[in-house]
Amino acid sequence: MDIDLNCLLVFRHLAQSGSFTETGKRWNVSQPAVSVMIGRLESAAGLILLERSNAGTKLAADGVLFLEHANEVCEAYLAFIDGMHTIGRRLDRQVLVGIDSSWFGSVLKQKFPTLISPSGVTPIIREISGIWREMLQTTQLDVILASRFLHAGLSSDIQEAVIRKERGITVAWNPAFHSFDEANFSFPEILRNSVLMPDPGVVSNFATSLKVWCEQAYGIQPTNTVEFSSEADAAAAANAGLGVLIAPGDAMPRLGKCGESLTHVRTFEFLLPESFTLGVYCRSDETSRDVLAVAASIVKLGRKLFPQV
Amino acid sequence: MKIGYLLPMNEVTKKIHPDIQQLPSLTLRQMEVFFAVCREGSYANAALELRSTRPNIKRVCEDFQKAVGRPLFEERPDRTLQPTTFANELLTQTGTLSRSLRHLTESVRSLHEKGRILRFAAAGELFKGGLFTDFLARLRISDAFRPCFLRIEANRYRIALLNAECDVYFGAGIVASNRLELVDLGGIPWTFKQGGSVLTKIPSKPADMASGKWWIAETGDPPASESILQALHLAGASGGRILKENSADQPANDEIVLHHDITSPPQPGRRDGWPSFRFSAVLKKQHPYSELMARLTGVALA
């Protein structure tokens, strides 16, 4: 019996989703190719795993038991692949650095050539989205530079070196469209407008936390929220009168030109004294000296570029 | 108030995984061979252990090497194979994977030993006996399979086979098609009827039927009836029409109708000179039960 392990991944997905189209999309193969892969797997195992009908695909009797073990293999296989890539990188002395799409990230990316890394080590930059914790755990990345809100992304298997912390949140609006009282600012008032926020790629957990916070503290949700892939884009939208910008920490210096004509207040500075953190992350059990050295030099560069105020 | 602890740890809980194009193409066999070669330090010894040949083992190793993208073995001066640093580190990663693969193979083997379910299907009329039961009496399959029987009407046997609703379909007048495989199980004898009752004085050969005064009752796929009509013409009969079910076109009382007789056992050849519908077993090409085809063909020849 010879089993193509990629066929197992496709089978598992098909068994769980029941849809050839969905499975093809997830694994980036055509629908007929999914059929062929399932056929190959059934022939290899000498078992009928799936029954197809117009109503959808369901597991055959033998398929149920097979799936149980296939699940186990799939998990082990994906972990093996990640492990294999990590070994390869270690031998080549490559360190994969994930940098988020925050303002800090883009500044650091520009200054990256000035990074002093140990000789023979090649740090490689990768874009990341809001789910970098899993990417570290599965060894798809070695070092992450990211902004986080509250405790997002922290767990015992990840270590953090803080570059900078900021208090509270920034609320900013275009005075031509909104007339909030800066001196006696009332936060719930702004929730009746469209709320413009950075998305998880910029700062993980911000939008979700804010919604939970509104619910817990005021018993209301913002009428409408829009997430942007950068704080500057969100500020440009606020400028155009599309809503009120809410961003973590002290956002104004990061907005550049887009922020100039906005009125802003800082709020929750005492309630959330460490709401926003820019940090460098790697696995707690990291043993590679190359990875730790690259992480340390990114922390050093970050602290030079973004000193704590 | 520590609201941080009330919040989800991450925005998205879904894990990131690569797609098929980004994954190396690894197989169970490659893993087995890789372990064996690491253990034995030679292709030839690994081949002995895995009951294969040296060139085969070497080829599988090279495929694996290509898939992982790095050299796995170096040849020592004494021609034994030394795993590279990469291969050695890779070995330390394989524990969970090889354990889970062993569980999978064992469960597949136990399903085979328990006997896999084999779903035979036929149209309702075949369950009346004769033709079908005679065949089943000769079919030996209970050592590998647990057979069960489904009734699937002739108009949807193709879709039922392709959808894996059943494994083998038995029928009369089945025509070959490109995704299905056909096993010929013999000719089906004719019953001759005239005016609704069975004819006792049967014409001895097709040419003896009065020209244009006979019909054949259609069964199975329509082209089958057409080709039988042609074969009867070649055998000397002239005229003749196909009697379709529910058709307004009905034979007159003095005309003969040839019906396929499913109550008698099939006839291996065409020894009586009457071309007739064939009794066949149909299954999906490359059916997962690879030994099935051979079993069916075996009975057909017997």
Coordinates of C-alpha atoms in Angstrom, one line a residue:
Chain A
M1 CA 0.0 0.0 0.0
D2 CA 1.5 3.4 -1.0
I3 CA -0.3 6.5 0.1
D4 CA 0.4 10.0 -1.2
L5 CA 0.2 12.1 1.9
N6 CA -1.1 15.1 0.0
C7 CA -4.1 13.0 -1.1
L8 CA -4.8 12.4 2.6
L9 CA -5.0 16.1 3.3
V10 CA -7.4 16.5 0.4
F11 CA -9.5 13.5 1.6
R12 CA -9.7 14.8 5.1
H13 CA -10.9 18.2 3.9
L14 CA -13.5 16.7 1.6
A15 CA -14.8 14.4 4.3
Q16 CA -15.2 17.3 6.7
S17 CA -16.6 19.8 4.2
G18 CA -18.5 17.5 2.0
S19 CA -17.8 19.8 -1.0
F20 CA -15.5 19.2 -3.9
T21 CA -15.5 22.9 -4.8
E22 CA -14.6 24.0 -1.2
T23 CA -11.9 21.4 -1.0
G24 CA -10.4 22.4 -4.4
K25 CA -10.4 26.0 -3.4
R26 CA -8.7 25.4 0.0
W27 CA -5.9 23.2 -1.5
N28 CA -5.6 25.1 -4.7
V29 CA -6.4 22.2 -7.0
S30 CA -9.1 21.8 -9.7
Q31 CA -12.2 19.9 -8.9
P32 CA -11.3 17.0 -11.3
A33 CA -7.9 16.8 -9.6
V34 CA -9.7 16.4 -6.3
S35 CA -11.6 13.5 -7.8
V36 CA -8.5 11.9 -9.2
M37 CA -6.7 12.2 -5.8
I38 CA -9.6 10.6 -4.0
G39 CA -9.6 7.8 -6.6
R40 CA -5.9 7.2 -6.1
L41 CA -6.3 7.1 -2.3
E42 CA -9.2 4.6 -2.5
S43 CA -7.2 2.4 -4.9
A44 CA -4.1 2.5 -2.7
A45 CA -6.1 1.6 0.4
G46 CA -8.4 -0.8 -1.5
L47 CA -11.3 0.7 0.3
I48 CA -14.4 2.7 -0.6
L49 CA -14.1 5.9 1.4
L50 CA -16.7 8.2 0.0
E51 CA -20.2 8.0 -1.5
R52 CA -21.1 10.7 -3.8
S53 CA -24.5 11.9 -4.7
N54 CA -26.2 15.0 -6.0
A55 CA -26.9 16.0 -2.4
G56 CA -23.2 16.0 -1.6
T57 CA -20.4 13.7 -0.6
K58 CA -20.5 11.6 2.5
L59 CA -18.2 9.1 4.2
A60 CA -18.7 5.4 3.4
A61 CA -18.7 3.0 6.3
D62 CA -15.0 2.2 5.9
G63 CA -14.2 5.8 5.4
V64 CA -15.3 6.7 8.9
L65 CA -12.6 4.5 10.5
F66 CA -10.1 5.5 7.9
L67 CA -10.7 9.3 8.6
E68 CA -9.9 8.8 12.2
H69 CA -6.4 7.6 11.5
A70 CA -6.0 9.9 8.5
N71 CA -6.6 12.9 10.8
E72 CA -3.7 11.8 13.0
V73 CA -1.5 11.3 10.0
C74 CA -2.4 14.7 8.5
E75 CA -1.5 16.5 11.7
A76 CA 1.8 14.7 12.0
Y77 CA 2.5 15.2 8.3
L78 CA 2.0 19.0 8.5
A79 CA 4.1 19.2 11.6
F80 CA 6.8 17.1 9.9
I81 CA 6.8 19.5 6.9
D82 CA 7.2 22.5 9.2
G83 CA 10.0 20.7 11.1
M84 CA 11.7 19.8 7.8
H85 CA 11.7 23.5 6.7
T86 CA 13.1 24.5 10.1
I87 CA 16.0 22.0 9.9
G88 CA 16.7 23.3 6.3
R89 CA 16.7 26.9 7.4
R90 CA 19.0 26.1 10.4
L91 CA 21.5 24.4 8.1
D92 CA 21.4 27.3 5.7
R93 CA 21.5 29.7 8.7
Q94 CA 18.4 31.5 7.5
V95 CA 16.1 33.2 10.0
L96 CA 12.5 34.0 8.9
V97 CA 11.4 37.4 10.3
G98 CA 7.7 38.2 10.2
I99 CA 6.9 41.9 10.2
D100 CA 3.4 43.2 10.7
S101 CA 1.9 45.9 8.5
S102 CA 1.9 48.6 11.2
W103 CA 3.6 51.9 10.8
F104 CA 6.4 50.6 13.1
G105 CA 6.7 47.6 10.8
S106 CA 7.1 49.6 7.7
V107 CA 9.7 51.9 9.2
L108 CA 11.7 48.9 10.5
K109 CA 11.5 47.2 7.1
Q110 CA 13.1 50.3 5.5
K111 CA 15.9 50.3 8.1
F112 CA 16.3 46.5 7.9
P113 CA 19.5 46.7 5.8
T114 CA 21.2 48.5 8.7
L115 CA 20.4 45.5 11.0
I116 CA 23.6 43.9 12.4
S117 CA 23.2 40.2 12.3
P118 CA 25.8 37.5 13.1
S119 CA 28.1 36.7 10.1
G120 CA 26.8 34.0 7.9
V121 CA 23.2 34.4 9.0
T122 CA 20.6 35.6 6.4
P123 CA 17.5 37.1 7.9
I124 CA 14.6 37.0 5.5
I125 CA 11.5 39.2 5.8
R126 CA 8.0 37.8 5.5
E127 CA 4.7 39.7 5.6
I128 CA 2.4 38.5 8.3
S129 CA -1.3 38.9 9.1
G130 CA -3.0 38.9 12.5
I131 CA -2.4 35.2 13.2
W132 CA 1.3 35.3 13.9
R133 CA 1.2 33.3 17.1
E134 CA 0.4 30.1 15.2
M135 CA 3.0 30.9 12.6
L136 CA 5.6 30.9 15.4
Q137 CA 4.3 27.8 17.1
T138 CA 4.3 25.8 13.8
T139 CA 7.8 27.1 13.1
Q140 CA 6.7 28.7 9.8
L141 CA 8.4 31.9 11.1
D142 CA 11.2 32.3 13.7
V143 CA 11.0 35.9 14.8
I144 CA 8.1 38.3 14.7
L145 CA 7.9 42.1 15.1
A146 CA 4.4 43.0 15.8
S147 CA 2.1 45.4 17.6
R148 CA -0.4 43.9 20.0
F149 CA -3.4 45.2 22.0
L150 CA -3.9 44.0 25.6
H151 CA -2.9 40.4 25.8
A152 CA -3.4 39.3 22.3
G153 CA -0.9 36.7 21.1
L154 CA 0.7 36.0 24.4
S155 CA 1.1 32.5 25.7
S156 CA 3.6 30.5 27.7
D157 CA 5.3 29.1 24.6
I158 CA 6.1 32.5 23.2
Q159 CA 8.6 34.9 24.6
E160 CA 8.4 38.7 24.2
A161 CA 10.9 41.5 24.2
V162 CA 9.1 44.8 24.5
I163 CA 10.3 47.7 22.3
R164 CA 7.7 50.2 23.3
K165 CA 4.4 50.5 25.3
E166 CA 1.7 53.1 24.9
R167 CA -1.2 54.0 27.1
G168 CA -4.9 54.1 26.2
I169 CA -6.4 54.7 22.8
T170 CA -6.6 57.6 20.4
V171 CA -9.9 58.9 19.0
A172 CA -9.7 61.3 16.1
W173 CA -12.3 63.0 13.8
N174 CA -12.6 65.7 11.2
P175 CA -14.1 68.8 13.0
A176 CA -15.8 69.8 9.7
F177 CA -18.1 66.7 10.0
H178 CA -18.3 66.0 13.8
S179 CA -18.6 68.2 16.8
F180 CA -17.6 66.2 19.8
D181 CA -16.6 68.0 23.0
E182 CA -12.9 67.6 23.5
A183 CA -12.9 69.0 27.0
N184 CA -15.7 66.8 28.3
F185 CA -15.2 63.9 26.0
S186 CA -17.8 61.1 26.2
F187 CA -16.7 57.9 24.5
P188 CA -20.1 56.3 24.0
E189 CA -21.1 59.2 21.9
I190 CA -18.7 58.3 19.1
L191 CA -20.1 54.8 18.9
R192 CA -23.2 56.2 17.1
N193 CA -21.0 57.0 14.1
S194 CA -19.0 54.8 11.8
V195 CA -15.9 53.6 13.7
L196 CA -12.7 53.4 11.6
M197 CA -10.1 51.0 12.9
P198 CA -6.8 49.3 12.0
D199 CA -7.2 45.6 11.0
P200 CA -5.6 42.6 12.7
G201 CA -2.6 42.8 10.3
V202 CA -1.7 46.2 11.8
V203 CA -2.4 45.4 15.5
S204 CA -3.6 42.1 16.6
N205 CA -6.9 41.9 18.6
F206 CA -7.7 45.6 18.5
A207 CA -11.0 45.6 16.7
T208 CA -12.3 42.5 18.6
S209 CA -11.2 43.8 22.0
L210 CA -12.8 47.2 21.4
K211 CA -16.1 45.6 20.5
V212 CA -16.0 43.4 23.6
W213 CA -15.0 46.5 25.7
C214 CA -18.0 48.6 24.3
E215 CA -20.3 45.7 25.2
Q216 CA -18.9 45.2 28.7
A217 CA -18.5 48.9 29.7
Y218 CA -21.4 50.5 27.9
G219 CA -23.8 47.8 26.9
I220 CA -23.7 49.0 23.3
Q221 CA -21.9 48.1 20.1
P222 CA -20.6 50.6 17.5
T223 CA -23.3 51.2 14.8
N224 CA -20.9 50.4 12.0
T225 CA -17.2 49.5 12.0
V226 CA -14.7 49.5 9.1
E227 CA -11.2 48.0 9.3
F228 CA -8.3 49.3 7.4
S229 CA -5.0 47.8 6.4
S230 CA -3.1 50.8 7.8
E231 CA -3.8 53.5 10.4
A232 CA -3.0 56.1 7.7
D233 CA -5.8 54.7 5.5
A234 CA -8.2 54.8 8.4
A235 CA -7.1 58.5 9.1
A236 CA -7.7 59.4 5.4
A237 CA -11.2 58.0 5.7
A238 CA -11.8 60.0 8.9
N239 CA -10.5 63.1 7.0
A240 CA -13.1 62.5 4.3
G241 CA -15.8 62.5 7.0
L242 CA -16.5 58.8 6.7
G243 CA -16.4 58.2 10.5
V244 CA -14.3 58.4 13.6
L245 CA -10.9 56.9 13.8
I246 CA -10.0 54.8 16.8
A247 CA -6.5 53.5 17.1
P248 CA -4.4 52.0 20.0
G249 CA -1.9 54.1 22.0
D250 CA -0.7 57.4 20.7
A251 CA -1.6 57.2 17.1
M252 CA -1.3 60.8 16.0
P253 CA 2.5 60.8 15.3
R254 CA 2.0 57.7 13.1
L255 CA -0.6 59.2 10.8
G256 CA 1.6 61.7 9.0
K257 CA -0.2 64.2 6.7
C258 CA -3.5 62.3 7.0
G259 CA -3.7 63.3 10.7
E260 CA -3.0 67.0 10.4
S261 CA -6.6 68.2 10.0
L262 CA -8.1 65.8 12.6
T263 CA -9.1 66.8 16.1
H264 CA -8.2 64.1 18.6
V265 CA -8.3 63.0 22.2
R266 CA -6.4 60.3 24.1
T267 CA -8.7 58.3 26.4
F268 CA -8.5 55.3 28.8
E269 CA -4.9 56.2 29.5
F270 CA -5.4 55.3 33.2
L271 CA -7.8 52.4 32.6
L272 CA -5.6 50.8 30.0
P273 CA -2.0 51.8 30.9
E274 CA -0.4 49.1 28.8
S275 CA -3.0 48.7 26.1
F276 CA -0.6 48.9 23.2
T277 CA 2.7 47.0 22.9
L278 CA 5.3 46.9 20.1
G279 CA 7.4 43.8 20.7
V280 CA 9.6 41.2 19.2
Y281 CA 8.4 37.6 19.7
C282 CA 10.0 34.1 19.3
R283 CA 9.3 30.6 20.7
S284 CA 10.1 30.2 24.4
D285 CA 12.0 27.0 23.7
E286 CA 14.0 28.5 20.9
T287 CA 17.5 26.9 20.9
S288 CA 19.0 28.3 17.7
R289 CA 21.6 30.9 18.5
D290 CA 21.1 32.5 15.1
V291 CA 17.4 33.1 15.7
L292 CA 18.0 34.5 19.1
A293 CA 20.8 36.8 17.8
V294 CA 18.6 38.1 15.0
A295 CA 15.7 38.7 17.5
A296 CA 18.1 40.6 19.8
S297 CA 19.4 42.8 17.1
I298 CA 15.8 43.6 15.9
V299 CA 15.0 44.6 19.5
K300 CA 18.1 46.8 19.6
L301 CA 17.2 48.4 16.2
G302 CA 13.6 48.9 17.3
R303 CA 14.5 50.6 20.5
K304 CA 16.7 53.0 18.6
L305 CA 14.1 53.8 16.0
F306 CA 11.1 53.9 18.4
P307 CA 12.4 55.0 21.9
Q308 CA 9.9 54.8 24.8
V309 CA 8.5 58.3 25.4
Chain B
M1 CA -10.8 45.6 35.6
K2 CA -8.6 43.2 33.7
I3 CA -10.5 43.1 30.5
G4 CA -7.6 41.5 28.6
Y5 CA -8.4 38.2 30.2
L6 CA -12.0 38.3 28.9
L7 CA -10.8 38.6 25.3
P8 CA -9.9 35.9 22.8
M9 CA -6.2 35.4 22.6
N10 CA -6.2 35.9 18.8
E11 CA -8.3 37.5 16.2
V12 CA -8.5 34.4 14.1
T13 CA -8.2 30.9 15.5
K14 CA -7.9 29.3 12.1
K15 CA -4.4 27.9 11.4
I16 CA -2.4 28.9 8.4
H17 CA -1.5 25.9 6.2
P18 CA 0.1 25.9 2.8
D19 CA -1.8 24.5 -0.2
I20 CA -0.9 21.5 -2.3
Q21 CA 1.4 23.5 -4.6
Q22 CA 3.6 24.6 -1.7
L23 CA 3.8 21.1 -0.2
P24 CA 6.4 18.5 -1.2
S25 CA 4.8 15.4 -2.6
L26 CA 5.7 12.7 0.0
T27 CA 4.4 9.2 0.1
L28 CA 4.1 6.5 2.8
R29 CA 6.5 4.3 0.7
Q30 CA 9.1 7.0 0.6
M31 CA 9.0 7.3 4.4
E32 CA 9.4 3.5 4.9
V33 CA 12.3 3.4 2.4
F34 CA 14.0 6.3 4.0
F35 CA 13.8 4.7 7.5
A36 CA 15.1 1.4 6.1
V37 CA 18.1 2.9 4.3
C38 CA 19.1 5.0 7.3
R39 CA 18.9 1.8 9.5
E40 CA 20.7 -0.4 7.0
G41 CA 23.2 2.0 5.6
S42 CA 22.8 0.5 2.1
Y43 CA 20.2 0.4 -0.7
A44 CA 20.8 -3.3 -1.2
N45 CA 20.2 -4.3 2.5
A46 CA 17.1 -2.0 2.6
A47 CA 15.9 -3.8 -0.5
L48 CA 16.3 -7.1 1.2
E49 CA 14.4 -5.9 4.3
L50 CA 11.6 -4.4 2.3
R51 CA 11.4 -7.3 -0.2
S52 CA 12.2 -5.1 -3.1
T53 CA 15.2 -4.5 -5.4
R54 CA 18.2 -2.2 -5.1
P55 CA 17.3 -0.1 -8.2
N56 CA 13.7 0.3 -6.9
I57 CA 14.9 1.4 -3.4
K58 CA 17.4 3.8 -4.9
R59 CA 14.8 5.3 -7.1
V60 CA 12.3 5.8 -4.2
C61 CA 15.1 7.4 -2.2
E62 CA 16.0 9.8 -5.0
D63 CA 12.3 10.8 -5.4
F64 CA 12.2 11.5 -1.6
Q65 CA 15.4 13.5 -1.9
K66 CA 13.9 15.5 -4.7
A67 CA 10.7 16.1 -2.7
V68 CA 12.6 17.4 0.4
G69 CA 15.1 19.3 -1.7
R70 CA 18.3 18.3 0.0
P71 CA 20.8 15.4 -0.2
L72 CA 20.0 12.6 2.3
F73 CA 23.0 10.2 2.0
E74 CA 26.7 10.4 1.4
E75 CA 28.6 7.4 0.2
R76 CA 31.5 6.4 2.4
P77 CA 34.8 5.0 0.9
D78 CA 33.6 1.5 1.9
R79 CA 30.4 2.2 -0.2
T80 CA 28.1 2.2 2.8
L81 CA 25.6 5.1 3.0
Q82 CA 26.0 7.8 5.7
P83 CA 22.9 9.9 6.4
T84 CA 23.7 13.6 6.0
T85 CA 23.2 16.0 8.9
F86 CA 19.9 17.0 7.4
A87 CA 18.8 13.3 7.1
N88 CA 19.8 12.7 10.8
E89 CA 17.8 15.7 12.0
L90 CA 14.9 14.7 9.8
L91 CA 14.9 11.3 11.5
T92 CA 14.4 12.9 14.9
Q93 CA 11.2 14.6 13.5
T94 CA 9.6 11.5 12.1
G95 CA 8.4 9.8 15.3
T96 CA 4.8 11.0 15.4
L97 CA 4.4 10.7 11.6
S98 CA 5.7 7.2 11.3
R99 CA 3.6 6.1 14.4
S100 CA 0.4 7.5 12.9
L101 CA 1.2 6.0 9.5
R102 CA 1.6 2.6 11.2
H103 CA -1.8 3.0 12.8
L104 CA -3.4 3.9 9.5
T105 CA -1.9 0.9 7.7
E106 CA -2.9 -1.4 10.5
S107 CA -6.5 -0.1 10.4
V108 CA -6.6 -0.6 6.7
R109 CA -5.3 -4.1 7.0
S110 CA -7.9 -4.9 9.7
L111 CA -10.7 -3.6 7.5
H112 CA -9.4 -5.9 4.7
E113 CA -9.3 -8.9 7.1
K114 CA -12.7 -8.3 8.5
G115 CA -14.0 -8.4 4.9
R116 CA -15.0 -5.3 3.1
I117 CA -18.6 -4.7 2.2
L118 CA -19.3 -5.4 -1.4
R119 CA -22.6 -4.0 -2.7
F120 CA -24.1 -5.9 -5.6
A121 CA -27.0 -4.3 -7.4
A122 CA -29.4 -5.3 -10.0
A123 CA -32.8 -4.2 -11.4
G124 CA -35.9 -5.7 -9.7
E125 CA -36.6 -8.3 -12.4
L126 CA -33.3 -10.1 -11.8
F127 CA -34.2 -10.9 -8.2
K128 CA -36.8 -13.3 -9.5
G129 CA -34.1 -16.0 -9.8
G130 CA -32.6 -18.2 -12.4
L131 CA -30.0 -16.1 -14.3
F132 CA -28.8 -14.1 -11.3
T133 CA -28.9 -16.8 -8.6
D134 CA -27.1 -19.2 -10.8
F135 CA -24.3 -16.8 -11.2
L136 CA -24.1 -15.9 -7.5
A137 CA -24.0 -19.6 -6.6
R138 CA -20.7 -19.9 -8.6
L139 CA -19.1 -16.7 -7.3
R140 CA -16.6 -17.2 -4.5
I141 CA -16.1 -14.0 -2.6
S142 CA -16.9 -14.4 1.0
D143 CA -13.2 -14.9 1.9
A144 CA -12.5 -11.2 1.1
F145 CA -15.8 -9.5 1.0
R146 CA -19.2 -9.3 2.8
P147 CA -21.7 -9.1 0.0
C148 CA -25.0 -7.3 0.2
F149 CA -27.6 -6.7 -2.4
L150 CA -29.3 -3.5 -3.6
R151 CA -32.1 -3.0 -6.0
I152 CA -31.2 -0.2 -8.5
E153 CA -33.4 0.2 -11.6
A154 CA -31.7 0.0 -15.0
N155 CA -32.2 3.6 -15.9
R156 CA -29.8 4.8 -13.2
Y157 CA -27.2 2.1 -12.9
R158 CA -24.4 4.3 -14.5
I159 CA -24.8 7.1 -12.0
A160 CA -25.1 4.7 -9.1
L161 CA -21.8 3.0 -10.0
L162 CA -20.0 6.3 -10.6
N163 CA -21.3 7.7 -7.3
A164 CA -20.2 4.5 -5.5
E165 CA -23.7 3.8 -4.3
C166 CA -23.0 0.2 -5.4
D167 CA -19.9 -1.7 -6.5
V168 CA -21.1 -4.1 -9.2
Y169 CA -24.3 -3.9 -11.2
F170 CA -25.8 -6.9 -12.9
G171 CA -27.9 -6.4 -15.9
A172 CA -29.1 -7.6 -19.4
G173 CA -28.2 -5.6 -22.5
I174 CA -25.6 -3.4 -21.0
V175 CA -23.4 -1.4 -23.4
A176 CA -19.8 -0.6 -22.7
S177 CA -19.0 3.0 -21.8
N178 CA -15.7 4.8 -21.1
R179 CA -15.8 5.1 -17.3
L180 CA -17.2 1.6 -16.7
E181 CA -15.8 -1.9 -17.2
L182 CA -17.9 -4.7 -18.4
V183 CA -17.6 -8.5 -17.7
D184 CA -19.6 -10.7 -20.1
L185 CA -21.3 -13.4 -18.1
G186 CA -23.0 -15.2 -21.0
G187 CA -26.0 -15.1 -23.4
I188 CA -29.6 -14.9 -22.1
P189 CA -31.9 -17.5 -23.6
W190 CA -35.1 -16.3 -25.4
T191 CA -38.7 -17.0 -24.6
F192 CA -41.0 -16.8 -27.6
K193 CA -44.5 -15.4 -27.1
Q194 CA -47.4 -15.0 -29.4
G195 CA -50.6 -13.2 -28.5
G196 CA -49.5 -13.0 -24.9
S197 CA -48.9 -16.7 -24.4
V198 CA -45.6 -18.8 -24.6
L199 CA -45.1 -20.3 -27.9
T200 CA -44.5 -24.1 -27.8
K201 CA -43.5 -24.6 -31.4
I202 CA -40.3 -22.5 -31.6
P203 CA -38.7 -21.6 -35.0
S204 CA -35.5 -23.7 -35.2
K205 CA -33.4 -20.8 -36.6
P206 CA -33.9 -17.0 -37.0
A207 CA -34.4 -17.4 -40.8
D208 CA -37.6 -19.5 -40.1
M209 CA -39.4 -16.5 -38.6
A210 CA -42.0 -15.1 -41.0
S211 CA -40.6 -11.9 -42.5
G212 CA -41.6 -8.8 -40.7
K213 CA -43.9 -10.8 -38.3
W214 CA -41.6 -10.7 -35.2
W215 CA -40.4 -8.3 -32.5
I216 CA -37.8 -8.2 -29.8
A217 CA -38.7 -6.9 -26.4
E218 CA -36.3 -4.1 -25.5
T219 CA -34.1 -4.3 -22.3
G220 CA -31.0 -2.6 -21.0
D221 CA -29.4 0.2 -23.0
P222 CA -31.2 1.0 -26.3
P223 CA -28.2 0.4 -28.5
A224 CA -28.1 -3.2 -27.3
S225 CA -31.5 -4.0 -28.8
E226 CA -30.5 -2.3 -32.1
S227 CA -27.4 -4.5 -32.3
I228 CA -29.4 -7.7 -31.6
L229 CA -31.8 -6.8 -34.3
Q230 CA -28.9 -6.4 -36.7
A231 CA -27.4 -9.7 -35.6
L232 CA -30.7 -11.5 -36.2
H233 CA -30.7 -10.0 -39.7
L234 CA -27.2 -11.4 -40.3
A235 CA -28.5 -14.7 -39.1
G236 CA -31.1 -14.7 -41.8
A237 CA -34.2 -13.2 -40.2
S238 CA -35.8 -10.4 -42.1
G239 CA -37.9 -7.5 -41.0
G240 CA -38.5 -7.4 -37.2
R241 CA -39.0 -4.5 -34.9
I242 CA -38.1 -3.5 -31.3
L243 CA -40.9 -3.6 -28.8
K244 CA -40.4 -0.7 -26.5
E245 CA -42.0 -0.6 -23.0
N246 CA -45.1 1.6 -22.8
S247 CA -45.1 2.2 -26.6
A248 CA -48.4 2.5 -28.5
D249 CA -46.8 0.4 -31.2
Q250 CA -47.8 -3.1 -30.2
P251 CA -47.5 -6.5 -32.0
A252 CA -50.6 -8.1 -33.6
N253 CA -51.9 -11.3 -32.2
D254 CA -50.2 -13.5 -34.9
E255 CA -46.8 -11.9 -34.5
I256 CA -43.9 -13.5 -32.4
V257 CA -42.2 -11.5 -29.6
L258 CA -38.8 -12.5 -28.4
H259 CA -38.4 -11.9 -24.6
H260 CA -35.1 -12.3 -22.7
D261 CA -35.7 -15.1 -20.2
I262 CA -34.2 -14.3 -16.8
T263 CA -35.5 -17.4 -15.2
S264 CA -33.0 -19.7 -16.9
P265 CA -29.2 -19.9 -16.3
P266 CA -27.1 -18.0 -18.9
Q267 CA -25.7 -19.8 -21.9
P268 CA -21.9 -19.5 -22.2
G269 CA -21.9 -19.4 -26.1
R270 CA -24.3 -18.9 -28.9
R271 CA -24.5 -22.6 -29.7
D272 CA -28.2 -22.5 -30.8
G273 CA -27.6 -19.9 -33.5
W274 CA -29.8 -17.3 -31.9
P275 CA -28.1 -14.0 -31.1
S276 CA -29.4 -12.7 -27.8
F277 CA -29.0 -10.2 -25.0
R278 CA -25.9 -10.7 -22.9
F279 CA -25.9 -10.9 -19.1
S280 CA -23.1 -8.7 -17.7
A281 CA -21.5 -7.4 -14.6
V282 CA -20.5 -3.7 -14.7
L283 CA -18.2 -1.8 -12.4
K284 CA -16.3 1.5 -12.2
K285 CA -12.9 1.4 -14.0
Q286 CA -10.1 1.3 -11.4
H287 CA -12.5 0.2 -8.7
P288 CA -10.7 0.4 -5.3
Y289 CA -11.2 -3.3 -4.8
S290 CA -8.6 -4.3 -7.3
E291 CA -9.2 -8.0 -7.1
L292 CA -12.9 -7.7 -7.9
M293 CA -12.4 -7.7 -11.7
A294 CA -10.4 -10.9 -11.6
R295 CA -13.0 -12.7 -9.4
L296 CA -15.9 -11.8 -11.8
T297 CA -14.0 -12.8 -14.9
G298 CA -13.1 -16.1 -13.2
V299 CA -16.7 -17.0 -12.8
A300 CA -17.6 -15.9 -16.3
L301 CA -15.0 -18.2 -17.8
A302 CA -15.9 -21.2 -15.6

